[in-house]
Tab-separated table of C-alpha atoms and ligand atoms in Angstrom:
chain	number	residue	atom	x	y	z
A	211	UNK	CA	0.000	0.000	0.000
A	212	UNK	CA	1.696	3.187	-1.185
A	213	UNK	CA	5.309	3.992	-1.800
A	214	UNK	CA	7.893	5.707	0.393
A	215	UNK	CA	11.171	7.510	-0.230
A	216	UNK	CA	13.690	8.954	2.207
A	217	UNK	CA	15.380	12.222	1.323
A	218	UNK	CA	18.848	12.756	2.771
A	219	UNK	CA	20.345	16.121	3.544
A	220	UNK	CA	24.137	16.397	3.951
A	221	UNK	CA	24.297	12.571	3.929
A	222	UNK	CA	21.852	12.158	6.838
A	223	UNK	CA	18.236	10.983	6.466
A	224	UNK	CA	16.145	14.156	6.652
A	225	UNK	CA	12.504	13.522	5.713
A	226	UNK	CA	10.195	10.965	4.150
A	227	UNK	CA	8.017	11.249	1.076
A	228	UNK	CA	4.888	9.105	1.448
A	229	UNK	CA	2.740	8.431	-1.596
A	230	UNK	CA	-0.804	7.234	-0.782
A	231	UNK	CA	-4.261	7.406	-2.324
A	232	UNK	CA	-6.096	8.941	0.642
A	233	UNK	CA	-5.433	10.945	3.821
A	234	UNK	CA	-5.841	8.034	6.238
A	235	UNK	CA	-2.091	7.653	6.952
A	236	UNK	CA	-1.411	11.356	7.456
A	237	UNK	CA	-1.570	11.694	11.219
A	238	UNK	CA	0.277	8.414	11.856
A	239	UNK	CA	2.985	9.567	9.459
A	240	UNK	CA	3.296	12.849	11.377
A	241	UNK	CA	3.536	10.953	14.651
A	242	UNK	CA	6.252	8.749	13.215
A	243	UNK	CA	8.449	11.545	11.921
A	244	UNK	CA	9.754	12.572	15.363
A	245	UNK	CA	9.122	12.280	19.100
A	246	UNK	CA	7.265	15.568	19.370
A	247	UNK	CA	3.750	15.781	20.696
A	248	UNK	CA	2.481	18.885	18.942
A	249	UNK	CA	0.170	21.039	21.084
A	250	UNK	CA	-0.878	23.231	18.159
A	251	UNK	CA	-1.204	22.518	14.455
A	252	UNK	CA	-2.073	25.159	11.848
A	253	UNK	CA	-3.144	23.940	8.405
A	254	UNK	CA	-2.377	26.545	5.760
A	255	UNK	CA	-4.410	26.290	2.579
A	256	UNK	CA	-6.001	28.394	-0.162
A	257	UNK	CA	-9.590	29.339	-1.017
A	258	UNK	CA	-9.926	26.653	-3.736
A	259	UNK	CA	-8.481	23.741	-1.749
A	260	UNK	CA	-10.268	24.654	1.503
A	261	UNK	CA	-13.803	23.596	0.472
A	262	UNK	CA	-12.434	20.448	-1.193
A	263	UNK	CA	-10.151	18.934	1.445
A	264	UNK	CA	-9.674	20.951	4.641
A	265	UNK	CA	-12.539	19.412	6.624
A	266	UNK	CA	-11.439	15.880	5.815
A	267	UNK	CA	-7.835	16.572	6.818
A	268	UNK	CA	-8.892	18.187	10.127
A	269	UNK	CA	-11.150	15.209	10.824
A	270	UNK	CA	-8.367	12.705	10.207
A	271	UNK	CA	-5.915	14.661	12.383
A	272	UNK	CA	-8.303	15.110	15.294
A	273	UNK	CA	-8.665	11.346	15.692
A	274	UNK	CA	-4.965	10.850	16.421
A	275	UNK	CA	-4.443	14.269	18.015
A	276	UNK	CA	-7.429	14.541	20.390
A	277	UNK	CA	-5.681	16.995	22.714
A	278	UNK	CA	-4.116	19.189	20.067
A	279	UNK	CA	-5.463	22.602	19.107
A	280	UNK	CA	-6.010	22.265	15.334
A	281	UNK	CA	-6.642	25.465	13.426
A	282	UNK	CA	-6.405	26.730	9.846
A	283	UNK	CA	-5.325	29.751	7.829
A	284	UNK	CA	-6.889	30.260	4.392
A	285	UNK	CA	-5.779	32.806	1.789
A	286	UNK	CA	-7.028	33.673	-1.715
A	287	UNK	CA	-5.842	31.091	-4.243
A	288	UNK	CA	-3.262	32.165	-6.826
A	289	UNK	CA	0.279	33.422	-7.312
A	290	UNK	CA	-0.831	36.986	-6.425
A	291	UNK	CA	-1.136	35.863	-2.776
A	292	UNK	CA	2.424	34.508	-2.642
A	293	UNK	CA	3.869	37.592	-0.984
A	294	UNK	CA	5.071	39.056	2.315
A	295	UNK	CA	1.669	40.529	3.075
A	296	UNK	CA	0.107	37.038	3.275
A	297	UNK	CA	3.094	35.839	5.305
A	298	UNK	CA	2.541	38.762	7.688
A	299	UNK	CA	-1.116	37.775	8.181
A	300	UNK	CA	-0.030	34.223	8.889
A	301	UNK	CA	2.565	35.447	11.441
A	302	UNK	CA	-0.226	37.463	13.116
A	303	UNK	CA	-2.446	34.393	13.322
A	304	UNK	CA	0.379	32.268	14.768
A	305	UNK	CA	1.264	34.917	17.370
A	306	UNK	CA	-2.392	35.364	18.326
A	307	UNK	CA	-2.752	31.601	18.817
A	308	UNK	CA	0.559	31.491	20.736
A	309	UNK	CA	2.315	29.067	18.386
A	310	UNK	CA	5.801	28.266	19.597
A	311	UNK	CA	8.755	26.274	18.332
A	312	UNK	CA	7.176	22.983	19.386
A	313	UNK	CA	4.156	23.447	17.144
A	314	UNK	CA	3.524	22.489	13.535
A	315	UNK	CA	2.434	24.020	10.220
A	316	UNK	CA	0.885	21.889	7.482
A	317	UNK	CA	0.871	23.155	3.878
A	318	UNK	CA	-2.246	21.776	2.187
A	319	UNK	CA	-2.294	22.947	-1.426
A	320	UNK	CA	-0.258	23.569	-4.554
A	321	UNK	CA	3.165	25.133	-4.920
A	322	UNK	CA	1.941	28.542	-3.815
A	323	UNK	CA	0.734	27.203	-0.455
A	324	UNK	CA	3.868	25.030	-0.086
A	325	UNK	CA	6.352	27.819	-0.842
A	326	UNK	CA	4.594	30.340	1.400
A	327	UNK	CA	4.058	27.966	4.325
A	328	UNK	CA	7.639	26.712	4.077
A	329	UNK	CA	8.964	30.269	4.154
A	330	UNK	CA	6.787	31.141	7.143
A	331	UNK	CA	7.944	27.983	8.917
A	332	UNK	CA	11.594	28.862	8.176
A	333	UNK	CA	11.302	32.359	9.630
A	334	UNK	CA	8.688	32.219	12.416
A	335	UNK	CA	10.639	32.042	15.701
A	336	UNK	CA	13.722	31.225	13.565
A	337	UNK	CA	12.130	28.002	12.375
A	338	UNK	CA	9.262	25.677	13.279
A	339	UNK	CA	8.340	22.267	11.871
A	340	UNK	CA	6.290	21.987	8.697
A	341	UNK	CA	4.758	19.219	6.633
A	342	UNK	CA	4.045	19.404	2.914
A	343	UNK	CA	0.725	17.972	1.722
A	344	UNK	CA	0.911	18.916	-1.972
A	345	UNK	CA	-2.356	18.821	-3.939
A	346	UNK	CA	-1.354	19.769	-7.517
A	347	UNK	CA	0.635	17.508	-9.811
A	348	UNK	CA	3.347	20.173	-10.049
A	349	UNK	CA	3.716	20.391	-6.289
A	350	UNK	CA	3.619	16.583	-5.865
A	351	UNK	CA	6.398	15.940	-8.391
A	352	UNK	CA	8.494	19.054	-7.928
A	353	UNK	CA	7.987	21.933	-5.511
A	354	UNK	CA	7.269	19.977	-2.294
A	355	UNK	CA	10.627	18.176	-2.521
A	356	UNK	CA	14.005	19.856	-2.086
A	357	UNK	CA	13.466	22.537	0.532
A	358	UNK	CA	13.226	25.644	-1.630
A	359	UNK	CA	10.739	27.981	0.028
A	360	UNK	CA	9.896	31.600	-0.631
A	361	UNK	CA	7.583	34.331	-1.824
A	362	UNK	CA	7.487	36.904	-4.608
A	363	UNK	CA	8.534	40.484	-3.913
A	364	UNK	CA	7.087	43.357	-5.978
A	365	UNK	CA	7.417	42.146	-9.590
A	366	UNK	CA	10.201	39.671	-8.758
A	367	UNK	CA	9.297	36.004	-8.514
A	368	UNK	CA	10.671	33.959	-5.592
A	369	UNK	CA	12.912	36.892	-4.655
A	370	UNK	CA	12.715	36.353	-0.884
A	371	UNK	CA	13.203	32.845	0.437
A	372	UNK	CA	15.145	30.212	2.309
A	373	UNK	CA	16.297	26.653	1.936
A	374	UNK	CA	14.257	24.956	4.654
A	375	UNK	CA	13.423	21.254	4.784
A	376	UNK	CA	9.963	19.903	5.555
A	377	UNK	CA	9.639	17.146	8.187
A	378	UNK	CA	7.462	15.083	5.846
A	379	UNK	CA	5.968	15.180	2.365
A	380	UNK	CA	2.606	13.402	2.307
A	381	UNK	CA	1.182	12.924	-1.181
A	382	UNK	CA	-2.431	11.842	-1.720
A	383	UNK	CA	-2.771	11.012	-5.426
A	384	UNK	CA	-6.568	10.948	-5.189
A	385	UNK	CA	-6.800	14.755	-4.899
A	386	UNK	CA	-5.623	15.060	-8.504
A	387	UNK	CA	-9.147	14.060	-9.578
A	388	UNK	CA	-10.409	17.560	-8.836
A	389	UNK	CA	-7.500	19.294	-10.536
A	390	UNK	CA	-8.342	20.992	-13.878
A	391	UNK	CA	-6.845	19.228	-16.936
A	392	UNK	CA	-4.573	22.188	-17.782
A	393	UNK	CA	-3.018	21.953	-14.324
A	394	UNK	CA	-2.304	18.265	-14.928
A	395	UNK	CA	-0.622	19.137	-18.248
A	396	UNK	CA	1.370	21.851	-16.515
A	397	UNK	CA	2.685	19.337	-13.958
A	398	UNK	CA	3.456	16.880	-16.759
A	399	UNK	CA	6.024	19.338	-18.131
A	400	UNK	CA	8.187	18.847	-15.024
A	401	UNK	CA	7.581	15.065	-15.095
A	402	UNK	CA	8.728	14.740	-18.722
A	403	UNK	CA	11.648	17.025	-17.886
A	404	UNK	CA	13.077	14.380	-15.495
A	405	UNK	CA	12.979	11.845	-18.320
A	406	UNK	CA	14.707	14.168	-20.769
A	407	UNK	CA	17.453	15.408	-18.458
A	408	UNK	CA	18.419	12.202	-16.628
A	409	UNK	CA	16.098	9.196	-16.870
A	410	UNK	CA	15.730	7.667	-20.326
A	411	UNK	CA	13.887	4.592	-19.012
A	412	UNK	CA	11.261	6.782	-17.357
A	413	UNK	CA	11.007	8.808	-20.577
A	414	UNK	CA	10.209	5.634	-22.508
A	415	UNK	CA	7.668	4.573	-19.879
A	416	UNK	CA	5.956	7.977	-20.155
A	417	UNK	CA	5.938	7.634	-23.924
A	418	UNK	CA	4.195	4.247	-23.775
A	419	UNK	CA	1.666	5.047	-21.024
A	420	UNK	CA	0.028	8.243	-22.261
A	421	UNK	CA	-3.571	6.975	-22.068
A	422	UNK	CA	-3.185	5.426	-18.634
A	423	UNK	CA	-1.607	8.581	-17.234
A	424	UNK	CA	-4.266	10.786	-18.779
A	425	UNK	CA	-7.041	8.628	-17.307
A	426	UNK	CA	-5.456	9.276	-13.860
A	427	UNK	CA	-5.280	5.557	-13.157
A	428	UNK	CA	-4.183	5.408	-9.478
A	429	UNK	CA	-1.451	2.821	-9.840
A	430	UNK	CA	-0.014	4.595	-12.870
A	431	UNK	CA	-0.049	7.921	-11.033
A	432	UNK	CA	1.619	6.355	-8.024
A	433	UNK	CA	4.502	5.133	-10.175
A	434	UNK	CA	4.749	8.414	-12.097
A	435	UNK	CA	4.899	10.489	-8.900
A	436	UNK	CA	7.300	8.052	-7.217
A	437	UNK	CA	9.694	8.111	-10.159
A	438	UNK	CA	9.533	11.916	-10.411
A	439	UNK	CA	10.171	12.408	-6.687
A	440	UNK	CA	13.018	9.882	-6.881
A	441	UNK	CA	14.661	11.877	-9.667
A	442	UNK	CA	14.227	15.164	-7.824
A	443	UNK	CA	15.460	13.619	-4.559
A	444	UNK	CA	18.609	12.215	-6.173
A	445	UNK	CA	19.473	15.591	-7.683
A	446	UNK	CA	18.832	17.650	-4.537
A	447	UNK	CA	20.721	15.157	-2.374
A	448	UNK	CA	23.758	15.586	-4.556
A	449	UNK	CA	23.493	19.361	-4.693
A	450	UNK	CA	21.097	20.744	-2.049
A	451	UNK	CA	21.845	24.439	-2.592
A	452	UNK	CA	22.209	24.499	-6.382
A	453	UNK	CA	25.954	24.874	-6.681
A	454	UNK	CA	26.103	22.559	-9.703
A	455	UNK	CA	24.011	19.592	-10.891
A	456	UNK	CA	20.720	20.894	-9.382
A	457	UNK	CA	20.790	23.575	-12.072
A	458	UNK	CA	20.006	20.922	-14.711
A	459	UNK	CA	16.478	20.901	-13.232
A	460	UNK	CA	16.201	24.298	-14.910
A	461	UNK	CA	16.015	22.614	-18.313
A	462	UNK	CA	13.439	24.583	-20.310
A	463	UNK	CA	13.285	27.282	-17.629
A	464	UNK	CA	15.519	30.001	-19.131
A	465	UNK	CA	13.266	30.703	-22.094
A	466	UNK	CA	10.272	29.313	-20.153
A	467	UNK	CA	10.576	31.907	-17.388
A	468	UNK	CA	11.011	34.684	-19.955
A	469	UNK	CA	7.756	33.668	-21.673
A	470	UNK	CA	5.998	33.257	-18.318
A	471	UNK	CA	6.964	36.782	-17.348
A	472	UNK	CA	5.975	38.267	-20.707
A	473	UNK	CA	2.592	36.505	-20.514
A	474	UNK	CA	2.122	38.265	-17.140
A	475	UNK	CA	1.713	34.797	-15.623
A	476	UNK	CA	-1.449	34.141	-17.658
A	477	UNK	CA	0.165	31.007	-19.085
A	478	UNK	CA	0.796	28.211	-16.591
A	479	UNK	CA	4.356	27.597	-15.433
A	480	UNK	CA	4.418	24.103	-17.005
A	481	UNK	CA	3.152	25.410	-20.346
A	482	UNK	CA	6.006	27.927	-20.436
A	483	UNK	CA	8.521	25.269	-19.371
A	484	UNK	CA	7.110	23.062	-22.162
A	485	UNK	CA	7.857	25.799	-24.708
A	486	UNK	CA	11.253	26.375	-23.102
A	487	UNK	CA	12.069	22.654	-23.380
A	488	UNK	CA	11.205	22.730	-27.089
A	489	UNK	CA	13.563	25.705	-27.479
A	490	UNK	CA	16.388	24.024	-25.535
A	491	UNK	CA	15.966	20.764	-27.470
A	492	UNK	CA	15.937	22.775	-30.721
A	493	UNK	CA	19.224	24.491	-29.860
A	494	UNK	CA	20.711	21.081	-28.970
A	495	UNK	CA	19.560	19.692	-32.331
A	496	UNK	CA	21.001	22.657	-34.253
A	497	UNK	CA	24.323	21.996	-32.511
A	498	UNK	CA	24.159	18.366	-33.688
A	499	UNK	CA	24.327	17.005	-30.155
A	500	UNK	CA	20.749	15.738	-30.479
A	501	UNK	CA	19.543	14.017	-33.643
A	502	UNK	CA	16.497	15.159	-35.591
A	503	UNK	CA	14.851	11.868	-34.651
A	504	UNK	CA	15.396	12.516	-30.933
A	505	UNK	CA	14.159	16.079	-31.293
A	506	UNK	CA	10.921	14.953	-32.917
A	507	UNK	CA	10.233	12.262	-30.298
A	508	UNK	CA	10.545	15.024	-27.682
A	509	UNK	CA	8.073	17.159	-29.653
A	510	UNK	CA	5.749	14.135	-29.848
A	511	UNK	CA	5.745	13.325	-26.172
A	512	UNK	CA	5.151	16.964	-25.218
A	513	UNK	CA	2.307	17.025	-27.734
A	514	UNK	CA	0.707	13.844	-26.445
A	515	UNK	CA	0.529	15.293	-22.942
A	516	UNK	CA	-0.690	18.697	-24.267
A	517	UNK	CA	2.164	20.355	-22.466
A	518	UNK	CA	2.681	23.490	-24.526
A	519	UNK	CA	0.162	25.964	-25.943
A	520	UNK	CA	0.285	27.737	-29.279
A	521	UNK	CA	2.332	30.869	-28.730
A	522	UNK	CA	1.403	34.043	-30.563
A	523	UNK	CA	1.960	37.740	-30.086
A	524	UNK	CA	5.299	37.573	-28.427
A	525	UNK	CA	8.208	39.731	-29.419
A	526	UNK	CA	11.378	37.687	-29.932
A	527	UNK	CA	13.677	40.484	-28.742
A	528	UNK	CA	11.590	40.866	-25.572
A	529	UNK	CA	12.087	37.160	-24.856
A	530	UNK	CA	15.867	37.445	-25.338
A	531	UNK	CA	16.036	40.477	-23.108
A	532	UNK	CA	13.874	38.806	-20.407
A	533	UNK	CA	16.275	35.823	-20.306
A	534	UNK	CA	19.009	38.233	-19.183
A	535	UNK	CA	17.047	39.134	-16.072
A	536	UNK	CA	16.483	35.542	-15.077
A	537	UNK	CA	18.073	34.341	-11.837
A	538	UNK	CA	19.736	31.562	-13.827
A	539	UNK	CA	22.301	34.158	-14.969
A	540	UNK	CA	25.711	34.030	-13.400
A	541	UNK	CA	27.418	37.377	-13.871
A	542	UNK	CA	26.728	38.154	-17.505
A	543	UNK	CA	26.606	34.529	-18.663
A	544	UNK	CA	23.387	32.648	-19.127
A	545	UNK	CA	23.597	29.148	-17.670
A	546	UNK	CA	21.583	27.286	-20.263
A	547	UNK	CA	20.683	23.613	-19.881
A	548	UNK	CA	21.196	21.619	-23.083
A	549	UNK	CA	20.955	17.896	-23.798
A	550	UNK	CA	23.279	15.413	-25.459
A	551	UNK	CA	20.608	12.923	-26.412
A	552	UNK	CA	17.568	12.022	-24.320
A	553	UNK	CA	18.496	11.395	-20.690
A	554	UNK	CA	21.765	13.373	-20.610
A	555	UNK	CA	21.894	17.072	-19.767
A	556	UNK	CA	24.581	19.612	-19.004
A	557	UNK	CA	25.013	23.308	-18.291
A	558	UNK	CA	26.262	25.359	-21.227
A	559	UNK	CA	27.454	28.954	-20.951
A	560	UNK	CA	28.027	29.552	-24.659
A	561	UNK	CA	24.459	29.787	-26.014
A	562	UNK	CA	24.279	32.926	-28.160
A	563	UNK	CA	21.428	35.393	-28.573
A	564	UNK	CA	21.135	34.263	-32.209
A	565	UNK	CA	20.669	30.622	-31.173
A	566	UNK	CA	17.948	31.710	-28.747
A	567	UNK	CA	16.311	33.920	-31.423
A	568	UNK	CA	16.176	30.963	-33.850
A	569	UNK	CA	14.719	28.719	-31.160
A	570	UNK	CA	12.016	31.242	-30.198
A	571	UNK	CA	11.200	31.718	-33.872
A	572	UNK	CA	10.747	27.946	-34.079
A	573	UNK	CA	8.368	27.805	-31.116
A	574	UNK	CA	6.350	30.625	-32.677
A	575	UNK	CA	5.933	28.450	-35.769
A	576	UNK	CA	4.585	25.309	-34.057
B	708	NAD	N1	9.840	25.352	-4.258
B	708	NAD	C1	10.117	24.849	-5.431
B	708	NAD	O1	11.097	24.108	-5.600
B	708	NAD	C2	9.219	25.163	-6.577
B	708	NAD	C3	9.354	24.456	-7.790
B	708	NAD	C4	8.447	24.710	-8.813
B	708	NAD	C5	7.444	25.656	-8.618
B	708	NAD	N2	7.347	26.339	-7.431
B	708	NAD	C6	6.272	27.328	-7.208
B	708	NAD	O2	5.029	26.648	-7.231
B	708	NAD	C7	4.015	27.572	-7.619
B	708	NAD	C8	3.130	26.907	-8.635
B	708	NAD	O3	2.539	25.780	-8.051
B	708	NAD	P1	1.172	25.173	-8.601
B	708	NAD	O4	1.269	24.985	-10.052
B	708	NAD	O5	0.867	24.029	-7.723
B	708	NAD	O6	0.150	26.391	-8.409
B	708	NAD	P2	-0.948	26.769	-7.304
B	708	NAD	O7	-0.498	26.445	-5.941
B	708	NAD	O8	-1.338	28.177	-7.578
B	708	NAD	O9	-2.158	25.809	-7.671
B	708	NAD	C9	-2.826	25.977	-8.897
B	708	NAD	C10	-4.328	26.103	-8.690
B	708	NAD	O10	-4.871	24.819	-8.410
B	708	NAD	C11	-5.693	24.882	-7.244
B	708	NAD	N3	-5.644	23.558	-6.619
B	708	NAD	C12	-4.660	23.026	-5.857
B	708	NAD	N4	-4.917	21.739	-5.602
B	708	NAD	C13	-6.091	21.444	-6.173
B	708	NAD	C14	-6.870	20.256	-6.279
B	708	NAD	N5	-6.458	19.100	-5.758
B	708	NAD	N6	-8.037	20.307	-6.970
B	708	NAD	C15	-8.446	21.466	-7.553
B	708	NAD	N7	-7.739	22.611	-7.521
B	708	NAD	C16	-6.571	22.585	-6.833
B	708	NAD	C17	-5.096	25.997	-6.434
B	708	NAD	O11	-6.050	26.520	-5.535
B	708	NAD	C18	-4.746	27.000	-7.537
B	708	NAD	O12	-5.868	27.734	-7.892
B	708	NAD	C19	4.718	28.797	-8.137
B	708	NAD	O13	4.599	29.827	-7.179
B	708	NAD	C20	6.170	28.359	-8.289
B	708	NAD	O14	7.077	29.427	-8.083
B	708	NAD	C21	8.205	26.088	-6.423
B	709	ZN	ZN1	9.549	24.512	-12.998
């Protein structure tokens, strides 16, 4: 029943990822993660997830935590809430309810809830425990693992943050049933990314199981999420603070982030990463380090999972200039992730503006 992974940090076991198809193991898993007997638990969630799952989670927790004060904090769903003003309201709530360092926060929601709750947990009283209960595909396969937390500041995305590890990641695959199809496709971009950058076998599995994945078959989802988390875990264990190999997870993100910004975040993150992956694969093909055949299988798999939208009305020069403001720049050099075949990626600092222009022109033509 379910699958588990242990994530190490600095060569020591740090937290577990538990993949289940309901919430029934949640409180036992929290009890097993350390010796603490939490007196207060605050579940942080957003206005879309609250009516769907909050009651059920509180119910499950109160059975195993009869003497614990269980409360919740709900904010308006969406990236526009991922800021210091929401964090401030959460601090106020925690202070009012006298939360101290022996209490617990639970992030119940997508990447926005996870990033914001993690950041609050990292900074409130210099750090309190938090558990990730991710409810979007993107957060289950990517953002809940690895300890990156943070919020946006003014127009800058993820500008304020901390590396701060959760005590547990509890994934309930069943919640994906209520997730809109475009959000599933957006998460699939990051899933396929693992296959392209480091896991050819997984890539082939994804290629042959399109219908099963799309039908949200529970066993198929369990494997897909397990394999994705395993890939992310292996990368972050090797390079927890992105000094080297972790940067390959940014495959598709240089041009992807530029498009995301220029779309004023109207396009989903995964859709932009999908377009960015096409661009990066295109540059790799033009350099003859990826064959045309490999390039077109990548296009096919992204197509079958409806990962990228048709892109119109975008100015190529604006995209190039937006890539220069991305955090993936080191000094004046863009650290671009390219591939040498499917399953092998590396960081390249020699990608020229003209190569990027050609690639963006290509994605405008598809
Ligand atoms: N920390 C990291 O390593 C990392 C990595 C990637 C992305 N991120 C961050 O994650 C965020 C994006 O995450 P996201 O795509 O999960 O967005 P999100 O949290 O905004 O969720 C998308 C939408 O789906 C709704 N939702 C969530 N679960 C649902 C469910 N089960 N059923 C129905 N609706 C549901 C949410 O209310 C929201 O409206 C961004 O802020 C990004 O910066 C962080
Ligand atoms: Zn991403």
